[in-house]
Each structure stands twice: as structure tokens, then as C-alpha cells.
Amino acid sequence: MTMRLPPLNAVRAFAAAARHQSFTRAAAELHVTHGAISRQIRKLEDYLGVVLFERRIRQVSLTLEGQQFFAEAAAALDQIAAAAQALMGRGPALAVRINVRPSFAVRWLIPRLPAFVAQHPGIEPQVVTSTRAPDQAVDEFDVAIRRGLDGWPSSIRLRPFLEDEAFIVGAPALFEAQPVAEPGALGAHVLLSSRTRKQDWDDWKKHVGVARQKTAGRLQFDHLHFVLQAAVDGLGFALAPASLVGNDLASGRLQCPLPDLRMPLSRYYYGLAPNAAAEARSFAAWLDAELAMQARGGF
């Protein structure tokens, strides 16, 4: 006997709402109205004879039956999408969407992605940069990486990742012109900072016990990766997270004049979306391997 399928548009609406835990965000993803999502899910509940969502004021959450159905239905929809993509010949059928801040993408992740691609040629890494916290993300993701424990959805289990600290870096030419053998010598230089981390210099001075002083000037940029590029180009000294300048230090583009004066920073964590597929778990395993390699002193 041919198995009778549930209404597939309703299943698609349900899967989107389940991923977002929101009818409103599901509607935005599918380019329909909130009411259309609600009607489709009600239609599916009538077909199945079970309640899939607990509905509260401005909030919905999956029931036990909803969780069970989502686990199976989402995988089935992914399989259909992968089969269609493979037939259309549009590259790898599997992808992992990685949500990171722009600076982390440019300075840490992207330089290492060739290694992931070489190990997993059938998985396409899709880097989505955002300055929003993961619980405010506009685009869907399979894996997110952020500093600290704040701003994560409660549905995501966090895994500790990189430990970090900040220290001073500058281009070699700056040391030749004006050596920096002690903190007071920074007064002869321009200090670089980002709009998102503009308190770092004051925090560093307080942490290492250096008195505030006048400097030759300050330059501020929108994002930290612009600050680090400005440091490479010799515009001034930057207070840089160690996690983001490993390659620059190894190549000699940047140097650290005061290596003992360091300030601890919040640790990085990564988390997988609740519906993350096997390719996301492969990426997580690769992150763990990169972390182990870095602990052994690798780039």
C-alpha cells in the first residue's frame, strides 16, 4: 500500500517554525505572513491528530510530540533538498553554515578553512559574519562561535573553545623609528582601537598597572580586523587578541614589544544548532582538533 503523505507545505512551515521557535521568524524565512504559518501548522496538527506547539503570548515551544516529529521531518526535508541539489549539479550537496564575528572570520577562521576543505571535500563551509549575538541571529546557522557565555539561545549546548589574552602589537618599522622597551614609550606612538572594543586600552593599562598618559594620537575603526590591518600597515600600535594575530606574529608582519604585559580576555565558545546535521558535527570535531593543535604550539 502507498503511504499517505502529510501536506508538505504544512510540514515545511512547521520545520521553519520549529527551527526558529517562532512563527514570526518562520514567516520571514518563507516570505509569507504570520497567519499563513499558523494556519499551515494547525492544518498539520489536524492531520496528525496531535498538538505540535505550546502557544503562549508572543512565544511558542515544541511539545514532546512536536520534538519527535521535527527530529524526523527535518532530516527528511534535508534529504530531499540534498537529493535535488545533487541532481542539479550545483556543487557539494552538504554544507555547514558557520556564524562568526567579522574579525574572527578574517583573522582566525578563513586562513584555516583550506585544511577543513581538504579533510572534508564533500562539505561546503558557508561563513556568515554577524556582530549580533547568536540569540539575535537573522540568518540560520549550524555552528556559531563567540566570546563568553552571554547572548546564546537556551537550546544550544556550549562547548569551551579558545582561551585568549590581549597584548600590544605593531609593525617592525615602528620599533625601528621609536623603540618601545617600557610602557611609557607608548606615549610617542599612535594607538589604534575599534568602535566595538574602545575601552581595551584603558582596561589594559589598569590591569598591568600603567598610568594613563597622553599619546601621539588615536585612530578608531569600525571593526577589530581593520585595526589589525592598520597595525600591519604601520599606522600605530594595537592591543590585539592573541587568537587573531598568530599568523601575523609568525610571519613577522607584527611584533609584540612588551610580551609580559598581557590582559586576559573572555574565552571563546562554540555551539551547534539543535537541528545540526552530521556535517556540522564534523566541523565541530575539526574545531576541537584545531584547538588541540594550537595547544601544542601550531598556528
mmCIF file of C-alpha atoms in Angstrom:
data_model
loop_
_atom_site.group_PDB
_atom_site.id
_atom_site.type_symbol
_atom_site.label_atom_id
_atom_site.label_comp_id
_atom_site.label_asym_id
_atom_site.label_seq_id
_atom_site.Cartn_x
_atom_site.Cartn_y
_atom_site.Cartn_z
ATOM 1 C CA MET A 1 0.000 0.000 0.000
ATOM 2 C CA THR A 2 1.266 3.509 -0.858
ATOM 3 C CA MET A 3 1.900 5.517 2.300
ATOM 4 C CA ARG A 4 -0.166 8.668 2.569
ATOM 5 C CA LEU A 5 1.946 11.823 2.915
ATOM 6 C CA PRO A 6 1.010 14.755 5.147
ATOM 7 C CA PRO A 7 0.574 18.153 3.429
ATOM 8 C CA LEU A 8 4.172 19.042 2.503
ATOM 9 C CA ASN A 9 3.689 22.821 2.616
ATOM 10 C CA ALA A 10 2.452 22.422 6.162
ATOM 11 C CA VAL A 11 5.477 20.266 7.040
ATOM 12 C CA ARG A 12 7.789 22.923 5.588
ATOM 13 C CA ALA A 13 6.089 25.662 7.616
ATOM 14 C CA PHE A 14 6.288 23.503 10.752
ATOM 15 C CA ALA A 15 10.018 22.801 10.252
ATOM 16 C CA ALA A 16 10.807 26.508 9.860
ATOM 17 C CA ALA A 17 8.799 27.409 12.971
ATOM 18 C CA ALA A 18 10.443 24.604 14.947
ATOM 19 C CA ARG A 19 13.947 25.736 13.983
ATOM 20 C CA HIS A 20 13.268 29.327 14.992
ATOM 21 C CA GLN A 21 10.895 28.576 17.878
ATOM 22 C CA SER A 22 8.908 31.423 16.359
ATOM 23 C CA PHE A 23 6.033 31.728 13.881
ATOM 24 C CA THR A 24 7.156 35.263 13.037
ATOM 25 C CA ARG A 25 10.697 34.263 12.063
ATOM 26 C CA ALA A 26 9.375 31.265 10.141
ATOM 27 C CA ALA A 27 7.106 33.602 8.197
ATOM 28 C CA ALA A 28 10.064 35.852 7.368
ATOM 29 C CA GLU A 29 12.120 32.879 6.167
ATOM 30 C CA LEU A 30 9.353 31.568 3.904
ATOM 31 C CA HIS A 31 8.192 35.036 2.796
ATOM 32 C CA VAL A 32 4.616 34.538 3.994
ATOM 33 C CA THR A 33 2.506 36.050 6.775
ATOM 34 C CA HIS A 34 2.423 35.025 10.404
ATOM 35 C CA GLY A 35 -1.168 33.942 9.898
ATOM 36 C CA ALA A 36 -0.214 31.689 6.985
ATOM 37 C CA ILE A 37 2.328 29.863 9.150
ATOM 38 C CA SER A 38 -0.218 29.469 11.935
ATOM 39 C CA ARG A 39 -2.839 28.061 9.533
ATOM 40 C CA GLN A 40 -0.400 25.602 7.980
ATOM 41 C CA ILE A 41 0.700 24.296 11.369
ATOM 42 C CA ARG A 42 -2.914 23.976 12.529
ATOM 43 C CA LYS A 43 -3.611 22.038 9.321
ATOM 44 C CA LEU A 44 -0.721 19.682 10.095
ATOM 45 C CA GLU A 45 -1.843 19.230 13.700
ATOM 46 C CA ASP A 46 -5.346 18.332 12.461
ATOM 47 C CA TYR A 47 -3.868 15.825 10.018
ATOM 48 C CA LEU A 48 -1.642 14.189 12.647
ATOM 49 C CA GLY A 49 -4.159 14.409 15.457
ATOM 50 C CA VAL A 50 -1.620 15.846 17.915
ATOM 51 C CA VAL A 51 -0.627 19.282 19.198
ATOM 52 C CA LEU A 52 2.845 20.200 17.925
ATOM 53 C CA PHE A 53 3.354 23.577 19.643
ATOM 54 C CA GLU A 54 2.539 25.009 23.031
ATOM 55 C CA ARG A 55 1.270 28.502 22.270
ATOM 56 C CA ARG A 56 1.853 31.311 24.760
ATOM 57 C CA ILE A 57 1.732 35.079 24.458
ATOM 58 C CA ARG A 58 4.480 36.034 21.970
ATOM 59 C CA GLN A 59 6.145 32.651 22.403
ATOM 60 C CA VAL A 60 5.773 29.112 21.103
ATOM 61 C CA SER A 61 7.639 25.937 22.022
ATOM 62 C CA LEU A 62 7.545 22.387 20.731
ATOM 63 C CA THR A 63 5.549 19.768 22.597
ATOM 64 C CA LEU A 64 7.061 16.326 23.111
ATOM 65 C CA GLU A 65 5.190 15.143 20.002
ATOM 66 C CA GLY A 66 6.424 18.221 18.125
ATOM 67 C CA GLN A 67 10.032 17.473 19.063
ATOM 68 C CA GLN A 68 9.659 13.886 17.912
ATOM 69 C CA PHE A 69 8.110 14.863 14.586
ATOM 70 C CA PHE A 70 10.656 17.646 13.981
ATOM 71 C CA ALA A 71 13.590 15.272 14.518
ATOM 72 C CA GLU A 72 12.312 13.027 11.717
ATOM 73 C CA ALA A 73 10.699 15.576 9.408
ATOM 74 C CA ALA A 74 13.646 17.997 9.339
ATOM 75 C CA ALA A 75 16.018 15.206 8.382
ATOM 76 C CA ALA A 76 13.641 14.103 5.619
ATOM 77 C CA LEU A 77 13.393 17.639 4.201
ATOM 78 C CA ASP A 78 17.180 17.981 4.284
ATOM 79 C CA GLN A 79 17.496 14.696 2.421
ATOM 80 C CA ILE A 80 15.064 15.845 -0.267
ATOM 81 C CA ALA A 81 16.951 19.146 -0.644
ATOM 82 C CA ALA A 82 20.308 17.368 -0.863
ATOM 83 C CA ALA A 83 18.993 14.941 -3.484
ATOM 84 C CA ALA A 84 17.655 17.808 -5.593
ATOM 85 C CA GLN A 85 20.872 19.801 -5.283
ATOM 86 C CA ALA A 86 22.977 16.795 -6.288
ATOM 87 C CA LEU A 87 20.870 16.252 -9.434
ATOM 88 C CA MET A 88 21.119 19.929 -10.362
ATOM 89 C CA GLY A 89 24.905 19.720 -10.178
ATOM 90 C CA ARG A 90 25.370 22.823 -8.039
ATOM 91 C CA GLY A 91 28.381 21.720 -6.075
ATOM 92 C CA PRO A 92 28.516 19.816 -2.808
ATOM 93 C CA ALA A 93 25.182 18.514 -1.523
ATOM 94 C CA LEU A 94 26.261 19.094 2.064
ATOM 95 C CA ALA A 95 27.030 22.439 3.681
ATOM 96 C CA VAL A 96 27.741 23.768 7.146
ATOM 97 C CA ARG A 97 26.727 27.353 7.993
ATOM 98 C CA ILE A 98 29.167 28.965 10.414
ATOM 99 C CA ASN A 99 28.137 32.141 12.244
ATOM 100 C CA VAL A 100 31.116 34.222 13.474
ATOM 101 C CA ARG A 101 32.039 37.836 14.013
ATOM 102 C CA PRO A 102 33.803 39.513 11.045
ATOM 103 C CA SER A 103 37.170 39.845 12.801
ATOM 104 C CA PHE A 104 37.215 36.189 13.807
ATOM 105 C CA ALA A 105 36.287 35.156 10.266
ATOM 106 C CA VAL A 106 39.081 37.183 8.663
ATOM 107 C CA ARG A 107 41.847 36.608 11.189
ATOM 108 C CA TRP A 108 41.244 33.068 12.507
ATOM 109 C CA LEU A 109 38.692 31.006 10.604
ATOM 110 C CA ILE A 110 39.217 31.704 6.902
ATOM 111 C CA PRO A 111 43.009 31.122 6.943
ATOM 112 C CA ARG A 112 42.330 27.663 8.407
ATOM 113 C CA LEU A 113 39.389 26.647 6.207
ATOM 114 C CA PRO A 114 41.565 25.106 3.466
ATOM 115 C CA ALA A 115 42.527 22.423 5.975
ATOM 116 C CA PHE A 116 38.872 21.654 6.700
ATOM 117 C CA VAL A 117 38.015 21.514 2.981
ATOM 118 C CA ALA A 118 40.957 19.173 2.349
ATOM 119 C CA GLN A 119 39.781 16.822 5.103
ATOM 120 C CA HIS A 120 36.076 17.045 4.170
ATOM 121 C CA PRO A 121 35.854 17.659 0.396
ATOM 122 C CA GLY A 122 32.135 16.815 0.357
ATOM 123 C CA ILE A 123 31.190 19.562 2.829
ATOM 124 C CA GLU A 124 30.951 23.209 1.813
ATOM 125 C CA PRO A 125 31.721 25.664 4.645
ATOM 126 C CA GLN A 126 29.484 28.730 4.396
ATOM 127 C CA VAL A 127 30.770 31.575 6.591
ATOM 128 C CA VAL A 128 28.084 34.002 7.796
ATOM 129 C CA THR A 129 29.528 37.040 9.586
ATOM 130 C CA SER A 130 27.459 38.977 12.098
ATOM 131 C CA THR A 131 28.021 41.306 15.027
ATOM 132 C CA ARG A 132 24.734 40.160 16.590
ATOM 133 C CA ALA A 133 24.698 37.663 19.437
ATOM 134 C CA PRO A 134 23.652 34.138 18.385
ATOM 135 C CA ASP A 135 20.258 34.502 20.066
ATOM 136 C CA GLN A 136 19.592 37.538 17.841
ATOM 137 C CA ALA A 137 20.872 36.000 14.598
ATOM 138 C CA VAL A 138 18.902 36.880 11.475
ATOM 139 C CA ASP A 139 20.306 34.091 9.304
ATOM 140 C CA GLU A 140 20.158 30.423 10.202
ATOM 141 C CA PHE A 141 23.355 28.724 11.282
ATOM 142 C CA ASP A 142 24.605 25.234 12.100
ATOM 143 C CA VAL A 143 27.576 26.322 14.214
ATOM 144 C CA ALA A 144 28.253 29.623 15.985
ATOM 145 C CA ILE A 145 31.470 30.824 17.634
ATOM 146 C CA ARG A 146 31.514 33.718 20.099
ATOM 147 C CA ARG A 147 33.309 35.059 23.144
ATOM 148 C CA GLY A 148 31.724 34.498 26.525
ATOM 149 C CA LEU A 149 28.532 32.914 27.807
ATOM 150 C CA ASP A 150 26.107 35.764 27.139
ATOM 151 C CA GLY A 151 23.738 36.005 24.176
ATOM 152 C CA TRP A 152 23.292 32.310 23.419
ATOM 153 C CA PRO A 153 19.915 30.620 22.803
ATOM 154 C CA SER A 154 18.952 28.313 25.666
ATOM 155 C CA SER A 155 18.542 25.453 23.172
ATOM 156 C CA ILE A 156 22.264 25.414 22.335
ATOM 157 C CA ARG A 157 24.745 23.448 24.428
ATOM 158 C CA LEU A 158 28.013 25.361 24.591
ATOM 159 C CA ARG A 159 31.451 23.841 24.264
ATOM 160 C CA PRO A 160 34.600 25.647 25.507
ATOM 161 C CA PHE A 161 36.901 26.720 22.720
ATOM 162 C CA LEU A 162 39.838 29.156 22.582
ATOM 163 C CA GLU A 163 41.284 30.820 25.662
ATOM 164 C CA ASP A 164 42.527 34.300 24.878
ATOM 165 C CA GLU A 165 44.504 37.308 26.067
ATOM 166 C CA ALA A 166 45.393 40.739 24.695
ATOM 167 C CA PHE A 167 48.846 42.245 24.190
ATOM 168 C CA ILE A 168 50.438 45.107 22.247
ATOM 169 C CA VAL A 169 51.458 44.583 18.626
ATOM 170 C CA GLY A 170 52.925 46.812 15.967
ATOM 171 C CA ALA A 171 54.755 46.699 12.640
ATOM 172 C CA PRO A 172 58.559 46.215 12.839
ATOM 173 C CA ALA A 173 59.152 49.629 11.235
ATOM 174 C CA LEU A 174 57.566 51.331 14.255
ATOM 175 C CA PHE A 175 60.135 49.793 16.611
ATOM 176 C CA GLU A 176 62.996 50.991 14.436
ATOM 177 C CA ALA A 177 61.727 54.574 14.492
ATOM 178 C CA GLN A 178 60.629 54.713 18.149
ATOM 179 C CA PRO A 179 61.618 51.712 20.324
ATOM 180 C CA VAL A 180 59.146 50.523 22.966
ATOM 181 C CA ALA A 181 61.101 48.970 25.819
ATOM 182 C CA GLU A 182 58.677 50.013 28.576
ATOM 183 C CA PRO A 183 55.007 51.150 28.707
ATOM 184 C CA GLY A 184 55.851 54.839 28.963
ATOM 185 C CA ALA A 185 57.357 54.732 25.472
ATOM 186 C CA LEU A 186 53.867 54.206 24.042
ATOM 187 C CA GLY A 187 53.299 57.938 24.517
ATOM 188 C CA ALA A 188 55.330 58.600 21.382
ATOM 189 C CA HIS A 189 53.040 56.424 19.246
ATOM 190 C CA VAL A 190 49.527 56.430 17.810
ATOM 191 C CA LEU A 191 47.218 53.942 19.500
ATOM 192 C CA LEU A 192 44.668 52.072 17.404
ATOM 193 C CA SER A 193 41.270 50.910 18.649
ATOM 194 C CA SER A 194 37.924 49.662 17.359
ATOM 195 C CA ARG A 195 34.489 51.070 18.000
ATOM 196 C CA THR A 196 33.395 47.692 19.422
ATOM 197 C CA ARG A 197 36.375 47.445 21.826
ATOM 198 C CA LYS A 198 37.180 51.102 22.541
ATOM 199 C CA GLN A 199 37.793 50.508 26.279
ATOM 200 C CA ASP A 200 40.545 47.944 25.738
ATOM 201 C CA TRP A 201 43.463 50.357 26.147
ATOM 202 C CA ASP A 202 42.139 51.756 29.428
ATOM 203 C CA ASP A 203 41.376 48.244 30.675
ATOM 204 C CA TRP A 204 44.864 47.064 29.725
ATOM 205 C CA LYS A 205 46.575 49.989 31.482
ATOM 206 C CA LYS A 206 44.546 49.343 34.608
ATOM 207 C CA HIS A 207 45.274 45.604 34.504
ATOM 208 C CA VAL A 208 49.052 45.954 34.085
ATOM 209 C CA GLY A 209 49.310 48.954 36.409
ATOM 210 C CA VAL A 210 50.294 51.613 33.883
ATOM 211 C CA ALA A 211 49.275 55.222 34.495
ATOM 212 C CA ARG A 212 47.167 56.961 31.865
ATOM 213 C CA GLN A 213 49.189 59.259 29.659
ATOM 214 C CA LYS A 214 48.958 61.409 26.568
ATOM 215 C CA THR A 215 49.854 59.732 23.288
ATOM 216 C CA ALA A 216 50.851 60.935 19.837
ATOM 217 C CA GLY A 217 47.262 60.311 18.791
ATOM 218 C CA ARG A 218 44.474 57.800 18.480
ATOM 219 C CA LEU A 219 42.777 56.226 15.475
ATOM 220 C CA GLN A 220 39.478 54.384 15.760
ATOM 221 C CA PHE A 221 37.976 51.946 13.240
ATOM 222 C CA ASP A 222 34.615 50.225 12.971
ATOM 223 C CA HIS A 223 35.881 46.669 13.423
ATOM 224 C CA LEU A 224 38.856 44.979 15.010
ATOM 225 C CA HIS A 225 40.118 43.421 11.769
ATOM 226 C CA PHE A 226 40.529 46.964 10.380
ATOM 227 C CA VAL A 227 42.542 47.853 13.480
ATOM 228 C CA LEU A 228 44.844 44.872 12.981
ATOM 229 C CA GLN A 229 45.310 45.660 9.308
ATOM 230 C CA ALA A 230 46.165 49.242 10.238
ATOM 231 C CA ALA A 231 48.773 47.878 12.657
ATOM 232 C CA VAL A 232 50.261 45.702 9.904
ATOM 233 C CA ASP A 233 50.430 48.791 7.687
ATOM 234 C CA GLY A 234 52.333 50.733 10.350
ATOM 235 C CA LEU A 235 49.664 53.259 11.340
ATOM 236 C CA GLY A 236 50.177 52.666 15.062
ATOM 237 C CA PHE A 237 50.100 50.113 17.877
ATOM 238 C CA ALA A 238 47.114 47.855 18.524
ATOM 239 C CA LEU A 239 46.032 45.959 21.599
ATOM 240 C CA ALA A 240 45.351 42.626 19.909
ATOM 241 C CA PRO A 241 43.711 39.367 20.988
ATOM 242 C CA ALA A 242 46.288 36.589 20.704
ATOM 243 C CA SER A 243 43.694 34.444 18.918
ATOM 244 C CA LEU A 244 43.612 36.825 15.950
ATOM 245 C CA VAL A 245 47.288 37.636 15.327
ATOM 246 C CA GLY A 246 49.023 34.249 15.367
ATOM 247 C CA ASN A 247 49.737 34.270 11.647
ATOM 248 C CA ASP A 248 50.926 37.890 11.674
ATOM 249 C CA LEU A 249 53.349 37.188 14.525
ATOM 250 C CA ALA A 250 54.631 34.007 12.897
ATOM 251 C CA SER A 251 55.280 35.805 9.601
ATOM 252 C CA GLY A 252 56.901 38.823 11.262
ATOM 253 C CA ARG A 253 54.309 41.303 9.975
ATOM 254 C CA LEU A 254 53.595 42.186 13.601
ATOM 255 C CA GLN A 255 55.758 42.062 16.723
ATOM 256 C CA CYS A 256 54.965 42.294 20.433
ATOM 257 C CA PRO A 257 57.260 44.777 22.223
ATOM 258 C CA LEU A 258 56.032 44.056 25.780
ATOM 259 C CA PRO A 259 55.263 40.319 25.816
ATOM 260 C CA ASP A 260 54.934 40.086 29.596
ATOM 261 C CA LEU A 261 52.202 42.736 29.838
ATOM 262 C CA ARG A 262 49.091 40.787 28.883
ATOM 263 C CA MET A 263 45.415 41.112 29.752
ATOM 264 C CA PRO A 264 43.111 38.061 29.956
ATOM 265 C CA LEU A 265 40.069 38.120 27.658
ATOM 266 C CA SER A 266 36.816 36.193 27.729
ATOM 267 C CA ARG A 267 37.085 32.673 26.390
ATOM 268 C CA TYR A 268 35.547 31.651 23.075
ATOM 269 C CA TYR A 269 32.771 29.064 22.967
ATOM 270 C CA TYR A 270 31.088 27.305 20.091
ATOM 271 C CA GLY A 271 27.655 25.741 19.878
ATOM 272 C CA LEU A 272 25.726 23.605 17.409
ATOM 273 C CA ALA A 273 22.140 24.379 16.466
ATOM 274 C CA PRO A 274 19.687 21.791 17.868
ATOM 275 C CA ASN A 275 18.901 20.508 14.362
ATOM 276 C CA ALA A 276 22.526 20.482 13.170
ATOM 277 C CA ALA A 277 23.281 17.602 10.809
ATOM 278 C CA ALA A 278 26.303 15.296 10.606
ATOM 279 C CA GLU A 279 28.350 17.799 8.605
ATOM 280 C CA ALA A 280 28.073 20.313 11.465
ATOM 281 C CA ARG A 281 29.333 17.673 13.887
ATOM 282 C CA SER A 282 32.245 17.047 11.507
ATOM 283 C CA PHE A 283 33.043 20.758 11.632
ATOM 284 C CA ALA A 284 32.843 20.721 15.444
ATOM 285 C CA ALA A 285 35.283 17.799 15.544
ATOM 286 C CA TRP A 286 37.613 19.767 13.284
ATOM 287 C CA LEU A 287 37.403 22.769 15.635
ATOM 288 C CA ASP A 288 38.397 20.526 18.533
ATOM 289 C CA ALA A 289 41.344 19.205 16.516
ATOM 290 C CA GLU A 290 42.450 22.770 15.669
ATOM 291 C CA LEU A 291 42.242 23.681 19.340
ATOM 292 C CA ALA A 292 44.417 20.695 20.269
ATOM 293 C CA MET A 293 46.957 21.618 17.588
ATOM 294 C CA GLN A 294 47.095 25.220 18.841
ATOM 295 C CA ALA A 295 47.670 23.956 22.371
ATOM 296 C CA ARG A 296 50.697 22.071 21.030
ATOM 297 C CA GLY A 297 52.050 25.297 19.546
ATOM 298 C CA GLY A 298 50.761 25.108 15.973
ATOM 299 C CA PHE A 299 49.313 28.049 14.039
#
